[in-house]
PDB file of C-alpha atoms in Angstrom:
ATOM      1  CA  MET A1358      12.106   1.853  -7.294  1.00 73.00           C
ATOM      2  CA  ASN A1359      11.481   5.220  -5.611  1.00 81.00           C
ATOM      3  CA  ILE A1360      14.564   4.820  -3.408  1.00 83.00           C
ATOM      4  CA  THR A1361      16.808   4.118  -6.390  1.00 85.00           C
ATOM      5  CA  TRP A1362      15.269   6.926  -8.414  1.00 88.00           C
ATOM      6  CA  ASN A1363      15.819   9.417  -5.600  1.00 88.00           C
ATOM      7  CA  GLU A1364      19.485   8.407  -5.402  1.00 88.00           C
ATOM      8  CA  PHE A1365      19.845   8.660  -9.167  1.00 88.00           C
ATOM      9  CA  SER A1366      18.092  12.034  -9.145  1.00 91.00           C
ATOM     10  CA  PHE A1367      20.477  13.359  -6.496  1.00 92.00           C
ATOM     11  CA  PHE A1368      23.527  12.332  -8.532  1.00 93.00           C
ATOM     12  CA  LEU A1369      22.199  13.719 -11.822  1.00 95.00           C
ATOM     13  CA  THR A1370      21.219  16.986 -10.130  1.00 94.00           C
ATOM     14  CA  GLN A1371      24.782  17.369  -8.855  1.00 94.00           C
ATOM     15  CA  LEU A1372      26.021  16.584 -12.369  1.00 95.00           C
ATOM     16  CA  LYS A1373      23.675  19.210 -13.771  1.00 95.00           C
ATOM     17  CA  ASN A1374      25.057  21.862 -11.425  1.00 95.00           C
ATOM     18  CA  LEU A1375      28.726  21.351 -12.322  1.00 96.00           C
ATOM     19  CA  PRO A1376      30.283  24.354 -14.098  1.00 96.00           C
ATOM     20  CA  VAL A1377      31.183  22.214 -17.141  1.00 96.00           C
ATOM     21  CA  SER A1378      27.578  21.102 -17.679  1.00 97.00           C
ATOM     22  CA  LYS A1379      24.915  22.515 -19.963  1.00 97.00           C
ATOM     23  CA  ASN A1380      21.253  21.746 -19.352  1.00 97.00           C
ATOM     24  CA  ILE A1381      17.663  22.557 -20.178  1.00 97.00           C
ATOM     25  CA  GLU A1382      14.579  22.102 -18.030  1.00 96.00           C
ATOM     26  CA  LEU A1383      11.778  19.794 -19.110  1.00 95.00           C
ATOM     27  CA  GLU A1384       8.210  19.822 -17.851  1.00 86.00           C
ATOM     28  CA  ASN A1385       7.233  17.733 -14.829  1.00 86.00           C
ATOM     29  CA  GLY A1386      10.552  18.311 -13.094  1.00 89.00           C
ATOM     30  CA  GLY A1387      12.744  16.763 -15.766  1.00 94.00           C
ATOM     31  CA  PHE A1388      15.936  18.037 -17.320  1.00 97.00           C
ATOM     32  CA  CYS A1389      18.673  17.199 -19.820  1.00 97.00           C
ATOM     33  CA  VAL A1390      22.311  17.527 -18.817  1.00 97.00           C
ATOM     34  CA  SER A1391      25.243  17.557 -21.237  1.00 97.00           C
ATOM     35  CA  THR A1392      28.774  17.425 -19.822  1.00 95.00           C
ATOM     36  CA  GLY A1393      30.456  17.267 -23.200  1.00 92.00           C
ATOM     37  CA  CYS A1394      31.132  13.544 -22.549  1.00 90.00           C
ATOM     38  CA  SER A1395      28.783  10.884 -23.857  1.00 84.00           C
ATOM     39  CA  MET A1396      29.372   8.654 -20.819  1.00 82.00           C
ATOM     40  CA  GLU A1397      27.924  11.363 -18.565  1.00 90.00           C
ATOM     41  CA  SER A1398      25.168  13.074 -20.524  1.00 95.00           C
ATOM     42  CA  TRP A1399      21.719  12.126 -19.337  1.00 96.00           C
ATOM     43  CA  VAL A1400      17.998  12.743 -19.450  1.00 97.00           C
ATOM     44  CA  PHE A1401      16.203  12.837 -16.114  1.00 96.00           C
ATOM     45  CA  TYR A1402      12.446  12.592 -16.462  1.00 95.00           C
ATOM     46  CA  PRO A1403      10.571  11.494 -13.326  1.00 91.00           C
ATOM     47  CA  GLU A1404       7.167  10.968 -14.958  1.00 91.00           C
ATOM     48  CA  ARG A1405       5.769   8.567 -17.537  1.00 93.00           C
ATOM     49  CA  ILE A1406       6.749   9.679 -21.037  1.00 93.00           C
ATOM     50  CA  TYR A1407       3.392  10.690 -22.427  1.00 90.00           C
ATOM     51  CA  ASN A1408       4.017  12.512 -25.700  1.00 88.00           C
ATOM     52  CA  ALA A1409       6.469  12.890 -28.547  1.00 91.00           C
ATOM     53  CA  ASP A1410       7.098  16.597 -27.860  1.00 92.00           C
ATOM     54  CA  VAL A1411       9.212  15.776 -24.801  1.00 93.00           C
ATOM     55  CA  VAL A1412      11.307  13.330 -26.813  1.00 94.00           C
ATOM     56  CA  GLU A1413      11.743  15.830 -29.645  1.00 94.00           C
ATOM     57  CA  THR A1414      12.945  18.509 -27.192  1.00 96.00           C
ATOM     58  CA  VAL A1415      15.514  16.100 -25.761  1.00 96.00           C
ATOM     59  CA  THR A1416      16.824  14.873 -29.092  1.00 94.00           C
ATOM     60  CA  GLU A1417      17.118  18.430 -30.438  1.00 95.00           C
ATOM     61  CA  PHE A1418      19.093  19.495 -27.369  1.00 96.00           C
ATOM     62  CA  PHE A1419      21.628  16.705 -27.730  1.00 95.00           C
ATOM     63  CA  LYS A1420      21.753  17.123 -31.499  1.00 93.00           C
ATOM     64  CA  ASP A1421      22.899  20.711 -30.934  1.00 94.00           C
ATOM     65  CA  GLU A1422      25.438  19.437 -28.397  1.00 92.00           C
ATOM     66  CA  LYS A1423      26.626  16.828 -30.942  1.00 91.00           C
ATOM     67  CA  ILE A1424      26.848  14.168 -28.271  1.00 91.00           C
ATOM     68  CA  SER A1425      25.286  10.827 -27.380  1.00 91.00           C
ATOM     69  CA  PHE A1426      23.186  10.523 -24.262  1.00 95.00           C
ATOM     70  CA  MET A1427      21.403   8.041 -22.005  1.00 95.00           C
ATOM     71  CA  TRP A1428      17.747   8.162 -20.943  1.00 96.00           C
ATOM     72  CA  PRO A1429      16.818   5.919 -17.991  1.00 95.00           C
ATOM     73  CA  VAL A1430      13.074   5.256 -17.976  1.00 95.00           C
ATOM     74  CA  TYR A1431      11.369   5.448 -14.613  1.00 89.00           C
ATOM     75  CA  ASP A1432       7.635   5.096 -15.178  1.00 89.00           C
ATOM     76  CA  GLY A1433       7.098   3.819 -18.701  1.00 91.00           C
ATOM     77  CA  GLY A1434       6.390   5.323 -22.095  1.00 92.00           C
ATOM     78  CA  GLU A1435       9.156   3.570 -23.988  1.00 94.00           C
ATOM     79  CA  LYS A1436       7.106   3.547 -27.182  1.00 92.00           C
ATOM     80  CA  PHE A1437       7.639   7.283 -27.657  1.00 93.00           C
ATOM     81  CA  LEU A1438      11.398   6.751 -27.434  1.00 94.00           C
ATOM     82  CA  GLU A1439      11.368   3.852 -29.885  1.00 93.00           C
ATOM     83  CA  ASP A1440       9.155   5.740 -32.339  1.00 92.00           C
ATOM     84  CA  SER A1441      11.675   8.604 -32.305  1.00 91.00           C
ATOM     85  CA  GLY A1442      14.508   6.260 -33.267  1.00 92.00           C
ATOM     86  CA  LEU A1443      16.144   5.841 -29.874  1.00 94.00           C
ATOM     87  CA  LYS A1444      17.402   2.364 -29.061  1.00 93.00           C
ATOM     88  CA  TYR A1445      17.096   0.177 -26.013  1.00 94.00           C
ATOM     89  CA  ALA A1446      20.646   0.027 -24.636  1.00 91.00           C
ATOM     90  CA  GLY A1447      20.158  -2.378 -21.716  1.00 91.00           C
ATOM     91  CA  SER A1448      19.191  -2.026 -18.073  1.00 93.00           C
ATOM     92  CA  LEU A1449      20.839  -0.665 -14.983  1.00 94.00           C
ATOM     93  CA  THR A1450      20.074  -2.494 -11.744  1.00 95.00           C
ATOM     94  CA  GLY A1451      19.449  -0.401  -8.656  1.00 95.00           C
ATOM     95  CA  MET A1452      21.161  -2.090  -5.694  1.00 96.00           C
ATOM     96  CA  ILE A1453      21.545  -1.582  -1.943  1.00 95.00           C
ATOM     97  CA  TYR A1454      23.999  -2.850   0.650  1.00 95.00           C
ATOM     98  CA  ASP A1455      23.310  -2.442   4.352  1.00 90.00           C
ATOM     99  CA  PRO A1456      26.447  -2.715   6.487  1.00 82.00           C
ATOM    100  CA  GLU A1457      24.157  -3.023   9.528  1.00 72.00           C
ATOM    101  CA  ASN A1458      25.279   0.322  10.927  1.00 55.00           C
ATOM    102  CA  SER A1459      28.623  -1.133  11.956  1.00 53.00           C
ATOM    103  CA  ALA A1460      30.926   1.802  11.305  1.00 52.00           C
ATOM    104  CA  SER A1461      34.555   0.748  11.251  1.00 55.00           C
ATOM    105  CA  GLU A1462      37.282   2.850  12.822  1.00 55.00           C
ATOM    106  CA  CYS A1463      39.967   1.288  10.603  1.00 58.00           C
ATOM    107  CA  GLU A1464      41.979   3.880   8.737  1.00 62.00           C
ATOM    108  CA  ILE A1465      42.325   3.673   4.980  1.00 66.00           C
ATOM    109  CA  SER A1466      45.807   4.165   3.650  1.00 67.00           C
ATOM    110  CA  LYS A1467      46.211   7.491   1.868  1.00 75.00           C
ATOM    111  CA  ILE A1468      47.103   7.405  -1.808  1.00 82.00           C
ATOM    112  CA  ASN A1469      48.436  10.538  -3.445  1.00 88.00           C
ATOM    113  CA  PHE A1470      47.036  11.256  -6.878  1.00 94.00           C
ATOM    114  CA  ASN A1471      45.618  14.083  -8.973  1.00 95.00           C
ATOM    115  CA  PHE A1472      42.370  14.253 -10.894  1.00 96.00           C
ATOM    116  CA  LYS A1473      44.057  13.170 -14.147  1.00 97.00           C
ATOM    117  CA  ASP A1474      45.298   9.956 -12.478  1.00 97.00           C
ATOM    118  CA  TRP A1475      41.722   9.220 -11.448  1.00 97.00           C
ATOM    119  CA  ALA A1476      40.343  10.110 -14.880  1.00 97.00           C
ATOM    120  CA  ARG A1477      42.738   7.766 -16.664  1.00 96.00           C
ATOM    121  CA  THR A1478      42.061   4.887 -14.262  1.00 97.00           C
ATOM    122  CA  ALA A1479      38.273   5.216 -14.393  1.00 96.00           C
ATOM    123  CA  TRP A1480      38.308   5.622 -18.183  1.00 95.00           C
ATOM    124  CA  CYS A1481      40.404   2.488 -18.683  1.00 95.00           C
ATOM    125  CA  GLY A1482      38.388   0.610 -16.053  1.00 94.00           C
ATOM    126  CA  PHE A1483      35.301   1.069 -18.194  1.00 91.00           C
ATOM    127  CA  GLY A1484      37.036  -0.217 -21.298  1.00 89.00           C
ATOM    128  CA  GLY A1485      38.397   2.995 -22.799  1.00 90.00           C
ATOM    129  CA  LYS A1486      41.862   3.457 -24.224  1.00 91.00           C
ATOM    130  CA  GLU A1487      44.064   5.980 -22.458  1.00 89.00           C
ATOM    131  CA  ASP A1488      45.126   7.706 -25.661  1.00 90.00           C
ATOM    132  CA  GLU A1489      41.451   8.337 -26.535  1.00 90.00           C
ATOM    133  CA  ILE A1490      40.548  10.344 -23.411  1.00 92.00           C
ATOM    134  CA  SER A1491      39.106  13.703 -24.407  1.00 91.00           C
ATOM    135  CA  GLU A1492      39.855  17.038 -22.763  1.00 93.00           C
ATOM    136  CA  LYS A1493      36.125  17.301 -22.008  1.00 93.00           C
ATOM    137  CA  TYR A1494      36.400  14.220 -19.817  1.00 95.00           C
ATOM    138  CA  PHE A1495      39.379  15.675 -17.954  1.00 96.00           C
ATOM    139  CA  GLU A1496      37.385  18.880 -17.431  1.00 96.00           C
ATOM    140  CA  LEU A1497      34.465  16.860 -16.054  1.00 96.00           C
ATOM    141  CA  VAL A1498      36.656  14.960 -13.605  1.00 97.00           C
ATOM    142  CA  GLU A1499      38.354  18.179 -12.499  1.00 97.00           C
ATOM    143  CA  ALA A1500      34.878  19.576 -11.737  1.00 97.00           C
ATOM    144  CA  PHE A1501      34.094  16.448  -9.691  1.00 96.00           C
ATOM    145  CA  ASP A1502      37.379  16.904  -7.829  1.00 96.00           C
ATOM    146  CA  LYS A1503      36.581  20.508  -6.923  1.00 96.00           C
ATOM    147  CA  ASN A1504      33.016  19.780  -5.786  1.00 94.00           C
ATOM    148  CA  PRO A1505      32.885  18.984  -2.034  1.00 93.00           C
ATOM    149  CA  LYS A1506      29.888  16.673  -2.493  1.00 92.00           C
ATOM    150  CA  PHE A1507      32.019  14.196  -4.465  1.00 95.00           C
ATOM    151  CA  SER A1508      35.077  12.292  -3.306  1.00 95.00           C
ATOM    152  CA  LEU A1509      37.405  10.520  -5.723  1.00 97.00           C
ATOM    153  CA  HIS A1510      39.281   7.361  -4.693  1.00 96.00           C
ATOM    154  CA  LEU A1511      41.888   5.133  -6.327  1.00 96.00           C
ATOM    155  CA  HIS A1512      43.348   1.723  -5.588  1.00 95.00           C
ATOM    156  CA  LYS A1513      47.045   1.185  -6.168  1.00 94.00           C
ATOM    157  CA  THR A1514      49.075  -2.005  -6.489  1.00 92.00           C
ATOM    158  CA  GLU A1515      52.785  -1.343  -6.209  1.00 89.00           C
ATOM    159  CA  ASN A1516      53.319   1.649  -8.520  1.00 88.00           C
ATOM    160  CA  LYS A1517      50.205   1.328 -10.670  1.00 92.00           C
ATOM    161  CA  PHE A1518      46.715   2.746 -10.202  1.00 95.00           C
ATOM    162  CA  ASP A1519      44.345  -0.106 -11.005  1.00 95.00           C
ATOM    163  CA  GLY A1520      40.923   0.673  -9.533  1.00 96.00           C
ATOM    164  CA  SER A1521      38.628   3.665  -9.113  1.00 97.00           C
ATOM    165  CA  PHE A1522      35.423   4.753  -7.436  1.00 97.00           C
ATOM    166  CA  MET A1523      33.642   7.970  -6.584  1.00 97.00           C
ATOM    167  CA  LEU A1524      31.375   8.541  -3.584  1.00 96.00           C
ATOM    168  CA  LEU A1525      28.476  10.940  -3.217  1.00 94.00           C
ATOM    169  CA  ASP A1526      27.785  11.315   0.471  1.00 86.00           C
ATOM    170  CA  GLU A1527      24.270  12.045   1.697  1.00 85.00           C
ATOM    171  CA  PRO A1528      22.964  12.338   5.276  1.00 84.00           C
ATOM    172  CA  ASP A1529      21.487   8.822   5.309  1.00 86.00           C
ATOM    173  CA  SER A1530      23.283   7.006   2.510  1.00 90.00           C
ATOM    174  CA  THR A1531      26.357   6.772   0.324  1.00 93.00           C
ATOM    175  CA  GLY A1532      26.141   6.584  -3.465  1.00 95.00           C
ATOM    176  CA  VAL A1533      28.851   4.742  -5.411  1.00 97.00           C
ATOM    177  CA  TYR A1534      29.824   5.702  -8.968  1.00 96.00           C
ATOM    178  CA  TYR A1535      32.615   4.836 -11.432  1.00 96.00           C
ATOM    179  CA  PHE A1536      33.476   1.635  -9.559  1.00 97.00           C
ATOM    180  CA  ALA A1537      35.879  -0.141 -11.894  1.00 95.00           C
ATOM    181  CA  THR A1538      39.090  -2.148 -12.113  1.00 96.00           C
ATOM    182  CA  VAL A1539      41.406  -1.856 -15.122  1.00 95.00           C
ATOM    183  CA  PRO A1540      41.025  -4.964 -17.323  1.00 93.00           C
ATOM    184  CA  GLU A1541      44.511  -6.408 -16.892  1.00 92.00           C
ATOM    185  CA  MET A1542      44.203  -6.374 -13.084  1.00 91.00           C
ATOM    186  CA  ARG A1543      40.814  -8.047 -12.665  1.00 91.00           C
ATOM    187  CA  ARG A1544      40.225 -11.216 -10.613  1.00 89.00           C
ATOM    188  CA  ARG A1545      42.958 -10.264  -8.143  1.00 91.00           C
ATOM    189  CA  GLY A1546      40.772  -9.080  -5.261  1.00 93.00           C
ATOM    190  CA  ILE A1547      41.027  -5.380  -6.102  1.00 95.00           C
ATOM    191  CA  ALA A1548      37.263  -4.841  -6.411  1.00 96.00           C
ATOM    192  CA  PHE A1549      36.674  -6.597  -3.067  1.00 95.00           C
ATOM    193  CA  SER A1550      39.355  -4.436  -1.415  1.00 94.00           C
ATOM    194  CA  MET A1551      37.802  -1.238  -2.779  1.00 95.00           C
ATOM    195  CA  MET A1552      34.322  -2.280  -1.632  1.00 95.00           C
ATOM    196  CA  LYS A1553      35.625  -2.889   1.891  1.00 92.00           C
ATOM    197  CA  ASP A1554      37.064   0.634   1.795  1.00 92.00           C
ATOM    198  CA  ILE A1555      33.667   1.965   0.703  1.00 94.00           C
ATOM    199  CA  CYS A1556      32.012   0.223   3.649  1.00 91.00           C
ATOM    200  CA  ARG A1557      34.460   1.910   6.008  1.00 90.00           C
ATOM    201  CA  LEU A1558      34.063   5.293   4.343  1.00 91.00           C
ATOM    202  CA  SER A1559      30.253   5.048   4.493  1.00 90.00           C
ATOM    203  CA  ARG A1560      30.444   4.878   8.317  1.00 86.00           C
ATOM    204  CA  GLY A1561      27.598   2.417   8.593  1.00 87.00           C
ATOM    205  CA  LYS A1562      25.194   4.140   6.182  1.00 91.00           C
ATOM    206  CA  LYS A1563      23.336   2.213   3.487  1.00 93.00           C
ATOM    207  CA  ILE A1564      25.225   2.046   0.190  1.00 96.00           C
ATOM    208  CA  PHE A1565      23.447   2.499  -3.135  1.00 96.00           C
ATOM    209  CA  LEU A1566      24.621   2.022  -6.704  1.00 96.00           C
ATOM    210  CA  GLN A1567      23.355   1.376 -10.206  1.00 95.00           C
ATOM    211  CA  SER A1568      25.034  -1.675 -11.699  1.00 95.00           C
ATOM    212  CA  THR A1569      25.644  -2.418 -15.350  1.00 92.00           C
ATOM    213  CA  PRO A1570      25.032  -6.049 -16.387  1.00 91.00           C
ATOM    214  CA  ALA A1571      28.767  -6.795 -16.181  1.00 90.00           C
ATOM    215  CA  GLY A1572      28.978  -5.748 -12.542  1.00 92.00           C
ATOM    216  CA  LEU A1573      25.973  -7.682 -11.210  1.00 95.00           C
ATOM    217  CA  PRO A1574      27.749 -10.955 -10.298  1.00 95.00           C
ATOM    218  CA  PHE A1575      30.355  -9.169  -8.176  1.00 96.00           C
ATOM    219  CA  TYR A1576      27.885  -6.950  -6.311  1.00 97.00           C
ATOM    220  CA  LYS A1577      25.580  -9.877  -5.567  1.00 96.00           C
ATOM    221  CA  LYS A1578      28.497 -11.938  -4.308  1.00 95.00           C
ATOM    222  CA  PHE A1579      29.551  -9.090  -2.029  1.00 95.00           C
ATOM    223  CA  GLY A1580      26.044  -8.926  -0.572  1.00 94.00           C
ATOM    224  CA  PHE A1581      24.175  -6.220  -2.466  1.00 96.00           C
ATOM    225  CA  LYS A1582      20.427  -6.723  -2.954  1.00 96.00           C
ATOM    226  CA  GLU A1583      18.541  -5.838  -6.100  1.00 95.00           C
ATOM    227  CA  LEU A1584      15.950  -3.068  -5.788  1.00 94.00           C
ATOM    228  CA  CYS A1585      14.800  -2.600  -9.372  1.00 93.00           C
ATOM    229  CA  LYS A1586      15.672  -2.637 -13.055  1.00 93.00           C
ATOM    230  CA  ILE A1587      16.024   0.657 -14.932  1.00 94.00           C
ATOM    231  CA  PRO A1588      15.698   0.359 -18.726  1.00 94.00           C
ATOM    232  CA  VAL A1589      17.996   2.789 -20.526  1.00 95.00           C
ATOM    233  CA  TYR A1590      17.511   4.207 -24.019  1.00 95.00           C
ATOM    234  CA  SER A1591      20.085   6.006 -26.140  1.00 93.00           C
ATOM    235  CA  ASP A1592      20.870   7.177 -29.630  1.00 88.00           C
ATOM    236  CA  SER A1593      23.712   4.644 -29.462  1.00 77.00           C
ATOM    237  CA  CYS A1594      23.517   0.985 -28.394  1.00 63.00           C
ATOM    238  CA  ASP A1595      27.142   0.962 -27.286  1.00 65.00           C
ATOM    239  CA  VAL A1596      26.725   2.501 -23.807  1.00 63.00           C
ATOM    240  CA  PHE A1597      27.250  -0.415 -21.403  1.00 63.00           C
TER     241      PHE A1597
END
């Protein structure tokens, strides 16, 4: 669990430091981060939730932001969340893939795109409708695009972008985020092709991700191993 939590912490800390993000510090090293987009507004709290004051601080922050949020629970204390009216929204599964340090020299074909192409593809890949994308989401993706710690990638079939992922490169590992294929192009080998690209881009480093329930069968089939389950609470059940 500690390995997964460290990876998650690194990603959320980068999210917190983006210029589009607002945040407040919580005790025990925790923080809330609001990006203006419900799909990327989180609570990071590394300790057991031990009193209602912490939960009240979080809920007041997001109430002022007028946005939904997700709270992954690391060390327990779910009762305080439930008593405050937050709902169990499902579990993320921390996963690892070890390419056995076999860095490939194969080149990956370059695809020209801009951050809005990536935003639309990732949004639709996670079930959103293109005409419902908010300007806040475009601003978030533009901030990702400008941050050297993140790299955005798309898959293209003929003239259509149909798959997305984002990598967060660390000295000893590679984190994978926003891995998705647009619904009408699934079951055509696109996800497998993108994962092979990720293995090449990782240059032999271990690959970490947090899978939603829908993604588990694919990642297991590819060879990822489960590390832990991360229960997630929210003010909305419709997050995964």
